[in-house]
Each structure stands twice: as C-alpha cells, then as structure tokens.
Coordinates of C-alpha atoms and ligand atoms in Angstrom, one line a residue:
X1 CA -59.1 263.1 -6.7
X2 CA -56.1 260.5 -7.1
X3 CA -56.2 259.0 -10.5
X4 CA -53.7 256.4 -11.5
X5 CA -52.7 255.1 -14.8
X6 CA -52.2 251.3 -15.8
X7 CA -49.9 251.6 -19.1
X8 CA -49.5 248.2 -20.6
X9 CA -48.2 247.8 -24.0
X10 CA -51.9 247.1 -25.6
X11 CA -54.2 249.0 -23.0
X12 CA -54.1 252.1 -20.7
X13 CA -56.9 253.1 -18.4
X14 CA -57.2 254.8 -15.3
X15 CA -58.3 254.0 -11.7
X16 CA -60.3 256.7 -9.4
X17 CA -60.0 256.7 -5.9
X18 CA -62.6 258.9 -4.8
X19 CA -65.4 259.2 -2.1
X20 CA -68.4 258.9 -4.5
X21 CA -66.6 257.8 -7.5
X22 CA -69.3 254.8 -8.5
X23 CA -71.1 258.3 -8.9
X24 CA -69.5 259.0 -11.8
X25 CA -70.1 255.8 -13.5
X26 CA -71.8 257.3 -16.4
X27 CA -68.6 259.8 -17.6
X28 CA -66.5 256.6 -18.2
X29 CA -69.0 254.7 -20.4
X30 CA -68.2 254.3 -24.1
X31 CA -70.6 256.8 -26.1
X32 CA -70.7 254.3 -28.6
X33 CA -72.6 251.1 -26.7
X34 CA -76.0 249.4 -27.3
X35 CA -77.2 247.3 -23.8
X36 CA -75.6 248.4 -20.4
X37 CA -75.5 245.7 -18.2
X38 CA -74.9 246.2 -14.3
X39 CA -73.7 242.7 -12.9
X40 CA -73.9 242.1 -9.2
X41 CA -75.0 239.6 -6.3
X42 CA -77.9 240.1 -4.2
X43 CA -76.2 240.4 -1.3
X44 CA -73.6 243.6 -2.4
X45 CA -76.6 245.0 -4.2
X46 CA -79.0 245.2 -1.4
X47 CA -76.2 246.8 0.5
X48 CA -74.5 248.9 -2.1
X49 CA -77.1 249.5 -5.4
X50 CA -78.5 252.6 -4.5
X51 CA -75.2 254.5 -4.8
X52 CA -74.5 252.7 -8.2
X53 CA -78.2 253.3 -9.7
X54 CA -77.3 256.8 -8.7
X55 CA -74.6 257.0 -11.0
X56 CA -76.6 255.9 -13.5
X57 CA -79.6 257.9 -13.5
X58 CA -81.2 258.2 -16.8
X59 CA -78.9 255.9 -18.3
X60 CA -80.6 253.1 -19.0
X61 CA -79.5 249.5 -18.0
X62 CA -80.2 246.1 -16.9
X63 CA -79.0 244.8 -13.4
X64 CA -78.2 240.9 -13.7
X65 CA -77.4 239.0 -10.5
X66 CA -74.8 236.5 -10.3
X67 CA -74.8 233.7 -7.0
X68 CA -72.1 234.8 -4.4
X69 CA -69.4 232.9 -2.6
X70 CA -66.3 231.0 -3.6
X71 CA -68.0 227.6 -4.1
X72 CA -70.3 229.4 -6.9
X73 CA -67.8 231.0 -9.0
X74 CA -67.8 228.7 -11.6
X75 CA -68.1 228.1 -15.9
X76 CA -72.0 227.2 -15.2
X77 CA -73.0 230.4 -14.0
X78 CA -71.0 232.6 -16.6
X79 CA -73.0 230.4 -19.2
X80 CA -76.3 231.1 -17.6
X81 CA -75.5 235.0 -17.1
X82 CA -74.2 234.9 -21.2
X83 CA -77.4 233.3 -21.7
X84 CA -79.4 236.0 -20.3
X85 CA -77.4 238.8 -21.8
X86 CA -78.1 237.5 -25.1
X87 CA -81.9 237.1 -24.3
X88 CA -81.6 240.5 -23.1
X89 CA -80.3 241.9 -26.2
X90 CA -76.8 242.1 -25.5
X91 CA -74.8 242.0 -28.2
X92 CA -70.8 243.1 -29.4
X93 CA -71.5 246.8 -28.4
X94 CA -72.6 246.1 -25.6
X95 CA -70.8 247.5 -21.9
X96 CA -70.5 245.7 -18.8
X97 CA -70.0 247.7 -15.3
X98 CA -69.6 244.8 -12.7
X99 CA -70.3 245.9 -9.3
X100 CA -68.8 243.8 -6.3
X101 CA -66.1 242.2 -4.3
X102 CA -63.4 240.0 -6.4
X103 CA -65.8 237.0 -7.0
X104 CA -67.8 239.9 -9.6
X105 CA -64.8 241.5 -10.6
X106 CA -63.1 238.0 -11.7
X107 CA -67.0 236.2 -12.9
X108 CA -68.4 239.4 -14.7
X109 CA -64.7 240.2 -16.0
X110 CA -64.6 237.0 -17.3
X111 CA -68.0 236.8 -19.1
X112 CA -67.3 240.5 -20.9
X113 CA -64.2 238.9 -21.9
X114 CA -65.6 236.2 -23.7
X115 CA -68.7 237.6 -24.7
X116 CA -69.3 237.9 -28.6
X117 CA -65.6 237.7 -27.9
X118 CA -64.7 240.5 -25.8
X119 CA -66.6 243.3 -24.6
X120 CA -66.1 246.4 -22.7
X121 CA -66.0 246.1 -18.7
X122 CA -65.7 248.8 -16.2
X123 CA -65.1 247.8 -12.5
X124 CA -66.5 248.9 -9.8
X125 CA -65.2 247.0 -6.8
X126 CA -67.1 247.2 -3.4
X127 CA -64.5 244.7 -1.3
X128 CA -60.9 246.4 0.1
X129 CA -59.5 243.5 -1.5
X130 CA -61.1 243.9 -4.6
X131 CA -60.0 248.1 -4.6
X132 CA -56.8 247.4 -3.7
X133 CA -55.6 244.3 -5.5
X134 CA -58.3 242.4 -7.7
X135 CA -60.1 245.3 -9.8
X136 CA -56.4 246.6 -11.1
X137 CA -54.3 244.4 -13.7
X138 CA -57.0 242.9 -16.0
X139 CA -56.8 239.2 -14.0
X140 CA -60.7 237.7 -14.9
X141 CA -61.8 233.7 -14.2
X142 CA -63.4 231.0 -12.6
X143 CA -62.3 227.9 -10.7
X144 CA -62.3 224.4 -11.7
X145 CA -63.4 221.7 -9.2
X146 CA -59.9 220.7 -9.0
X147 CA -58.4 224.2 -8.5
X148 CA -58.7 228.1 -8.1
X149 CA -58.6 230.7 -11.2
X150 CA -57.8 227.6 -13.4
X151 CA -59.4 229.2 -16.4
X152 CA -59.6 233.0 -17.2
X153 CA -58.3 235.1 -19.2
X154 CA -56.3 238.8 -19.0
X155 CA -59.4 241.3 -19.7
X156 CA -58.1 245.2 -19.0
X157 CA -60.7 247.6 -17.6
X158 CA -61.9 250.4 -19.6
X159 CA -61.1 251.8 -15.9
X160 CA -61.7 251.1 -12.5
X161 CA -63.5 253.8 -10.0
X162 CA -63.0 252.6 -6.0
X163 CA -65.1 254.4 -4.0
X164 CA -64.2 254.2 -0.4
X165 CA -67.6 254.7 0.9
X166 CA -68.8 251.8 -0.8
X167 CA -67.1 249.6 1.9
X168 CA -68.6 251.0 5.3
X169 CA -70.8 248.2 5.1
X170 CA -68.1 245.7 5.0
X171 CA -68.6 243.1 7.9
X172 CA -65.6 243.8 10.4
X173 CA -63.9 240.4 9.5
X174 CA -63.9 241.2 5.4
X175 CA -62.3 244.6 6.4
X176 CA -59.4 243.5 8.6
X177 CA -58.4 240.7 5.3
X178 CA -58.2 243.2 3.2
X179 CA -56.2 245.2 5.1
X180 CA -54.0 242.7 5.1
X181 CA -53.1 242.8 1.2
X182 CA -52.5 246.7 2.0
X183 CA -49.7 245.5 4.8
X184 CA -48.3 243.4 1.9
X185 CA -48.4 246.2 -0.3
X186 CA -46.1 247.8 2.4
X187 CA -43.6 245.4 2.9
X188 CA -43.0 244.4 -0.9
X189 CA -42.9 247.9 -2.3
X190 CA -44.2 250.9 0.2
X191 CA -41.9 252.1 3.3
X192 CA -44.3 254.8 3.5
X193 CA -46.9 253.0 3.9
X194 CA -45.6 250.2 6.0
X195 CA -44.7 253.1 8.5
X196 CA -48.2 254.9 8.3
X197 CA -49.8 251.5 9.0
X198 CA -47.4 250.6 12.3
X199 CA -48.6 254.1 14.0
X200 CA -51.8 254.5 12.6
X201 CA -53.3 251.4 13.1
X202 CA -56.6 252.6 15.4
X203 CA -57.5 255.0 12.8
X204 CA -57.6 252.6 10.1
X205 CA -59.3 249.8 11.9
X206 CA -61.8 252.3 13.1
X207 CA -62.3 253.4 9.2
X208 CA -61.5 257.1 9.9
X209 CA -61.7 258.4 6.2
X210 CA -58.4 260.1 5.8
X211 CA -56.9 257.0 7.3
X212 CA -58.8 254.5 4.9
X213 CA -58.5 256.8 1.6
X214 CA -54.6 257.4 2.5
X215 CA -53.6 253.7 2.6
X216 CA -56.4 253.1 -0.4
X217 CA -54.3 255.7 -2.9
X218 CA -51.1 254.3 -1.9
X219 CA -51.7 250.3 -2.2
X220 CA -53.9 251.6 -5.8
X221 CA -51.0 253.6 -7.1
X222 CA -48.5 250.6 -6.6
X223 CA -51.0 248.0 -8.0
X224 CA -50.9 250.3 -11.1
X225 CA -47.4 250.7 -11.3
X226 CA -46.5 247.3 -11.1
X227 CA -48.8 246.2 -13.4
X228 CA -48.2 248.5 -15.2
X229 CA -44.5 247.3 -15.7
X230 CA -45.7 243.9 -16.4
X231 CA -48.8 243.3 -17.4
X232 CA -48.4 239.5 -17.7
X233 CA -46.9 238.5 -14.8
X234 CA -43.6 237.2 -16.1
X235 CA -41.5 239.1 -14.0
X236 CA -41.7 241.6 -11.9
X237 CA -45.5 240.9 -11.2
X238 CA -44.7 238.1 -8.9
X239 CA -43.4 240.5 -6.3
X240 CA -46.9 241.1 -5.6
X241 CA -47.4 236.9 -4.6
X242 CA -45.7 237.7 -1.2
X243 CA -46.8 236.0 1.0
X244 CA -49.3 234.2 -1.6
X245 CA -47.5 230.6 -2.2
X246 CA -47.8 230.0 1.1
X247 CA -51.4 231.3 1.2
X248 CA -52.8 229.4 -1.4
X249 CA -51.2 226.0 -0.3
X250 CA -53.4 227.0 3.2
X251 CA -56.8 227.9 1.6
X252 CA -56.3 225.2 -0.8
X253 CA -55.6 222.4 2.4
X254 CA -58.8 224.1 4.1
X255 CA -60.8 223.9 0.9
X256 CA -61.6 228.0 0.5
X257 CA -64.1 227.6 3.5
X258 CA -62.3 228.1 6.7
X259 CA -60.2 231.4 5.9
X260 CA -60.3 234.4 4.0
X261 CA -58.0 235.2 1.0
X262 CA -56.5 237.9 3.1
X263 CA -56.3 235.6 6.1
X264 CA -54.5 233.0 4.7
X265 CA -52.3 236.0 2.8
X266 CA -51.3 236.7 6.6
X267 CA -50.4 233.7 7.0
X268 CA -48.4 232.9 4.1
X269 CA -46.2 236.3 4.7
X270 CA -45.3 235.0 8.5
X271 CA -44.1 232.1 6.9
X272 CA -42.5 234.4 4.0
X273 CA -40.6 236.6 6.4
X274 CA -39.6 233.6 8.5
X275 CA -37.6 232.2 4.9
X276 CA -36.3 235.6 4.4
X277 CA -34.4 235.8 7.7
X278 CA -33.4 232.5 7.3
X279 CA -32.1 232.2 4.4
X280 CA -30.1 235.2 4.4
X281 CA -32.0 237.6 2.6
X282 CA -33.1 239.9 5.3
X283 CA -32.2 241.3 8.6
X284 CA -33.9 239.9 11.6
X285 CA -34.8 243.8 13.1
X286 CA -37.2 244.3 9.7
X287 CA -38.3 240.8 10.0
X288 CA -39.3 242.1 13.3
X289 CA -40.8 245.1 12.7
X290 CA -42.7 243.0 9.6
X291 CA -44.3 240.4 11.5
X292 CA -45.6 242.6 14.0
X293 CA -47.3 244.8 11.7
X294 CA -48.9 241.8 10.5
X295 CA -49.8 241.0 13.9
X296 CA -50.9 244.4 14.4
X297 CA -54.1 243.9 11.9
X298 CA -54.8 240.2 13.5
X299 CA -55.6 238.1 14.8
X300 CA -54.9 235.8 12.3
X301 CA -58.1 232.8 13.2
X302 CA -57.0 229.5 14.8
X303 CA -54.8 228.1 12.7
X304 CA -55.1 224.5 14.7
X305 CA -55.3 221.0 13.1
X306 CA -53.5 222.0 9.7
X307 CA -50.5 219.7 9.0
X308 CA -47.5 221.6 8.0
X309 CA -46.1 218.6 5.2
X310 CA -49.3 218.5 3.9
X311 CA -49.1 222.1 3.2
X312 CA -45.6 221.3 1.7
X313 CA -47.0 219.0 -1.1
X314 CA -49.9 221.7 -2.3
X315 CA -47.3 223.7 -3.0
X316 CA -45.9 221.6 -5.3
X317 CA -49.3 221.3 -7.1
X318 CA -49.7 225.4 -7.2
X319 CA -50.4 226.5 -10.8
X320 CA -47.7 229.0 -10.6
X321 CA -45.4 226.4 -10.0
X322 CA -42.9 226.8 -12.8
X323 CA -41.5 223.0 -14.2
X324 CA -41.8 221.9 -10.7
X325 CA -39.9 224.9 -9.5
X326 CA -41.2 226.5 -6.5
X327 CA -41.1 230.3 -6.4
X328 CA -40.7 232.3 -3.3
X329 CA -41.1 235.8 -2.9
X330 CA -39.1 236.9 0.5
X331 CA -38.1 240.2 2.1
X332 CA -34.8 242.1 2.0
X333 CA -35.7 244.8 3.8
X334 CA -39.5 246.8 4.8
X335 CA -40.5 247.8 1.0
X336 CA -38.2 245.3 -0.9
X337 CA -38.7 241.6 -1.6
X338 CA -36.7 239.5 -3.8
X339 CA -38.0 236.2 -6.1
X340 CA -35.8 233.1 -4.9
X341 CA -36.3 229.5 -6.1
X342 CA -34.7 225.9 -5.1
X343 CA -35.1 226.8 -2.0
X344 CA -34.2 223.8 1.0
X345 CA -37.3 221.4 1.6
X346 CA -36.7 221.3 5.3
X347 CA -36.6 225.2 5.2
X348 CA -39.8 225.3 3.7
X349 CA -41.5 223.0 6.0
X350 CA -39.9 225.1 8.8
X351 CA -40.9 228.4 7.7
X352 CA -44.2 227.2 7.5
X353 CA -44.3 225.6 11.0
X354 CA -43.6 229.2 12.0
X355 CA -46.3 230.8 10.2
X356 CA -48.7 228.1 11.6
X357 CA -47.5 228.7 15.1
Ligands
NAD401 N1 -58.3 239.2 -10.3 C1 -57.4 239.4 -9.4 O1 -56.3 239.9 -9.7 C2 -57.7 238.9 -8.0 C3 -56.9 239.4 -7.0 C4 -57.2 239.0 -5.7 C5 -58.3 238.2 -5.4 N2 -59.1 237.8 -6.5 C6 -60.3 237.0 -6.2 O2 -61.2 237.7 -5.4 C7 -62.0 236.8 -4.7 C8 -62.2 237.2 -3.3 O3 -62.8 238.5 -3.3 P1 -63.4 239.2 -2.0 O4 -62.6 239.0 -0.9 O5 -63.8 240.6 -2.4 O6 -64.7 238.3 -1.8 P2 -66.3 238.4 -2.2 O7 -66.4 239.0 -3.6 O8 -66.9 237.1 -2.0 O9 -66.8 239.5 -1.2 C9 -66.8 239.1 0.2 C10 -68.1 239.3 0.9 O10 -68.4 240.6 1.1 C11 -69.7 240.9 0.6 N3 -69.7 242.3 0.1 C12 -69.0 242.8 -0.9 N4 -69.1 244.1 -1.0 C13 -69.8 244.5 0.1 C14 -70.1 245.8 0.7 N5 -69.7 246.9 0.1 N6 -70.8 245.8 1.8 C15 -71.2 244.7 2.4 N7 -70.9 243.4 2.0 C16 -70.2 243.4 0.8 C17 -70.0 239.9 -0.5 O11 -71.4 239.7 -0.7 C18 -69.3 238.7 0.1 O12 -70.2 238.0 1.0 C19 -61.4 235.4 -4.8 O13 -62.1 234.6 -5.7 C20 -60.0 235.7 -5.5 O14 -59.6 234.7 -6.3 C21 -58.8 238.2 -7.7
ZN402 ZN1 -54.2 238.4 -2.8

C-alpha cells in the first residue's frame, strides 16, 4: 500500500493510495471525537456511499449533503451545513470525513476549518482531480460572486485515503480532465511519469488498474513532496500552477460553465509550453514531445469564439497576481519548469493564440 507523508512545519499526515482505502476510514479517526459527520452531495453518494458506509460500519455517524456544482459552492451553503451540524450536536470534538470530488474537499474542508474554530477533517476524495491534486496540501474555500477560491483558508488533513476504485464510475469526460493534471504532474516534476503516460496511454484511458494506480502513486507522492517543501505556496508551490495562469484566465472568460478545470489546465499548458520555447527556456524537441502528450489525453473541446486579448486582461485580475506582476510557470525541459515574470505582453497574447489554436 503506497503511503506518502506531507511534512509541513505545523502538521504531518499521511495519504493512502490503495484499492479499498475509504475501507479503512474508521483506523484513521481520532479516538477521542464526539459527532462523526460524513459530508457529501447526492449525486457522489448515490454513486459512491455504500463503499464509504462500509468503512464505517458500527461507527456511528451522520451523512449531511451539500448541493453540487461550481455555481453552488459558496459562503451560504457552508452556513446552512454549520447550522445543521450544530443542530445535530456537533460540537469542538467533533470529526469531519468529507467524501467527494474537489467542490467537498474545498466546501466541507472549509466548514471543519471554521467550525467551533477548527475541527478535524479527513478526506476522502472520489474525483482524479481531487486524489491527485485537490485532497493533498490543506487548500479549503469557497468562491465569491466576483471570483474563484476568493475566501478559504489552509486546513491540513488528519490524512487523506484515495481509493482508486472509487472513480470507475467517473463519467468518461471527468476522467480524461483529470488525467490532465497527472500529464502536468509529468512535465513540471516526473520524467518517469511523463514517459509512462506517452506509451501507455490506452491502458490508462481504458482504466486498466495497474495503469490507473501507477500514475495515481506517482502524481500523489509528488503532491506530497512539494507541499510538503512549502506548505504556503510562497515558493516552490507555484511550480505546480503550470499551465494554471493561463487556465484560470479561460474558465474565468467562459464563466466555470463551458470547460473543466482540467480542460482549461490543457489548455493553459499549450500556451505555457508555447512561452517556454519562445522565450528561451526550453528546447523545441521537449516542447514537442510535451504538447503531444497533452494532445494524447484530448481532445481538448472547441475552443472557438474566445478572444485571445480578453484572455490577456483576466490575467491581470488573477488573485495570484503579485503587485500586478504576472507569474508564469514554463518548461525547461520534460520534468523541470522554471517561475518567470515580466514577461513581453505581445508574447503573452501570442502564446495564448497558440494554445487557443
Ligand atoms: N483545494 C485544492 O488544492 C484544489 C485543487 C484543485 C481543484 N480544486 C477545486 O476542485 C473543484 C473541482 O473538483 P472536481 O473536478 O473534482 O469537481 P466536482 O467535485 O464537481 O466533481 C465532478 C463531478 O463528478 C461527480 N462525481 C464525483 N465523484 C464521482 C464518482 N466517484 N463517480 C461518479 N461521479 C462522481 C460529481 O458529482 C460532479 O458532478 C474546483 O472547485 C476547484 O477549485 C481545489
Ligand atoms: Zn488544477
């Protein structure tokens, strides 16, 4: 069973990547707690519960649903699932497990960590996205009408346990975007894995279970590690926005309804790899090789009617945006990036011409 460690200064906990890890749900709780509470949506539960309420059997705990969807992750509904963990009987002992794609991990992380302020939260993530990338690094929140993730706070696990089998009844299109965060885990930090990817990829699009659980451990263990390095994304954290400035600015311009995170990831690392070649940073063979392992896990959806300079000004407004600053993170070579700023305004509005192309 691959276990990882996430070692920040203040917390360490581990993440599980095992077929039927949600089963051992009940070994990680604290022995001191008073209410469990199992947070969810309808939808993940009806496909996924069973193997969680498994886990827990003859533990006892409440299951509290939260609405899905981007557009619904929001302050209100935090307040209205505080609400009904109070009238519950929650109070400061008491544990959350939340149980879900990244919306849970980010909503129910975010209510345990301002509940009787701060409680316990295991995670149990049910997306690829959310076992690769979201559930690891202690990132909870909500957005604001005007923005993504504008308020949250940094809430570590108590651990995390990814259970592969939890996503075979991901729909097709959820898959294949969250195998695109594991092709950026590649290309910023894993050769390895970059290469596994480029001549495996029918196995892993098919789901064969040593292909899914090999590129699973892999994308897991560097999630740790880099977080574990800098828990407060300062630093070296950024590395892991490649191909995310770019992204944002592109869900943002489509307002979070016409692509996927992982979609508009893709997108954002085209244009990423694109500024890399061209501004000197990387040789055009592993630019190459780069995009057409991105390619590889497409196709990318229409990317038609998006204006390229209006992309350019949301990434102006992007909260990560430093004094006006604009960050990019680009490739130097397949499992190294580098973070470059004051980069050429017409180079920017080139690269992402290409990645819109
Ligand atoms: N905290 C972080 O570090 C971090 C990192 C990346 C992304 N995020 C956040 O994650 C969110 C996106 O997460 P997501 O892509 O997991 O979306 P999501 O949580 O909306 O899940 C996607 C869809 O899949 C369904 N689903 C989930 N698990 C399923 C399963 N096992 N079987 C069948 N259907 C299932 C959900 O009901 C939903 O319809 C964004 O809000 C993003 O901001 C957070
Ligand atoms: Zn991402």
């Amino acid at each position: 069973m691959p276990t990882f460690r996430v070692e920040t200064p203040g917390h360490c906990y581990s993440a599980v990547v095992e077929r039927g890890a949600d089963g051992h749900v009940a070994e990680v709780l604290p022995s001191k707690r008073d209410k469990l509470f199992v947070i969810s949506t309808e939808d993940v539960w009806r496909h996924q519960g069973g193997a969680l309420t498994h886990g827990l059997e003859g533990v006892p705990h409440e299951v509290l649903h939260l609405p899905g969807g981007e557009e619904q992750k929001r302050l209100a509904h935090v307040e209205t699932l505080a609400e009904q963990m109070v009238k519950r009987g929650g109070d400061r002992s008491s544990v959350v497990i939340a149980f879900g794609g990244g919306i849970v991990n980010d909503m129910a992380g975010f209510a345990a960590a301002i509940f009787m302020r701060g409680i316990p939260v295991i995670q149990v993530p049910t997306t690829l996205l959310a076992q690769v990338d979201a559930s690891i690094g202690g990132k909870t929140g909500v957005n604001l009408e005007c923005g993504k993730n504008l308020v949250g706070s940094f809430h570590q696990p108590l651990a995390v346990l990814i259970d592969p089998l939890l996503t075979e009844t991901l729909p097709e299109r959820e898959y294949r975007a969250g195998l695109w965060e594991i092709v950026k885990a590649g290309i910023i930090r894993e050769p390895g894995l970059f290469q596994y990817l480029a001549e495996n990829s029918a196995a892993v699009l098919a789901r064969a279970p040593a292909a899914v659980d090999r590129i699973l451990a892999d994308s897991v263990r560097m999630k740790c590690e880099v977080v574990s390095g800098d828990e407060r994304e300062n630093d070296y954290r950024r590395i892991l926005n490649f191909g995310h400035t770019f992204g944002h600015a592109l869900e943002a311009e489509t307002g979070y309804r016409r692509f996927l995170h992982g979609e508009a990831v893709a997108f954002g690392m085209r244009a990423a790899v694109w500024l890399g070649e061209n501004t000197g940073h990387c040789s055009a063979e592993d630019c190459v090789e780069m995009l057409e392992l991105i390619e590889l896990y497409g196709p990318i959806p229409p990317l038609t009617g998006i204006s390229p300079e209006n992309l350019v000004a949301r990434l102006v407004h992007d909260k990560k945006t430093v004094q006006g600053n604009v960050h990019f993170v680009v490739p130097e070579r397949i499992g190294e990036v580098k973070v470059i700023t004051g980069v050429d305004g017409k180079l920017v509005l080139e690269a992402i011409r290409f990645g819109l192309a």
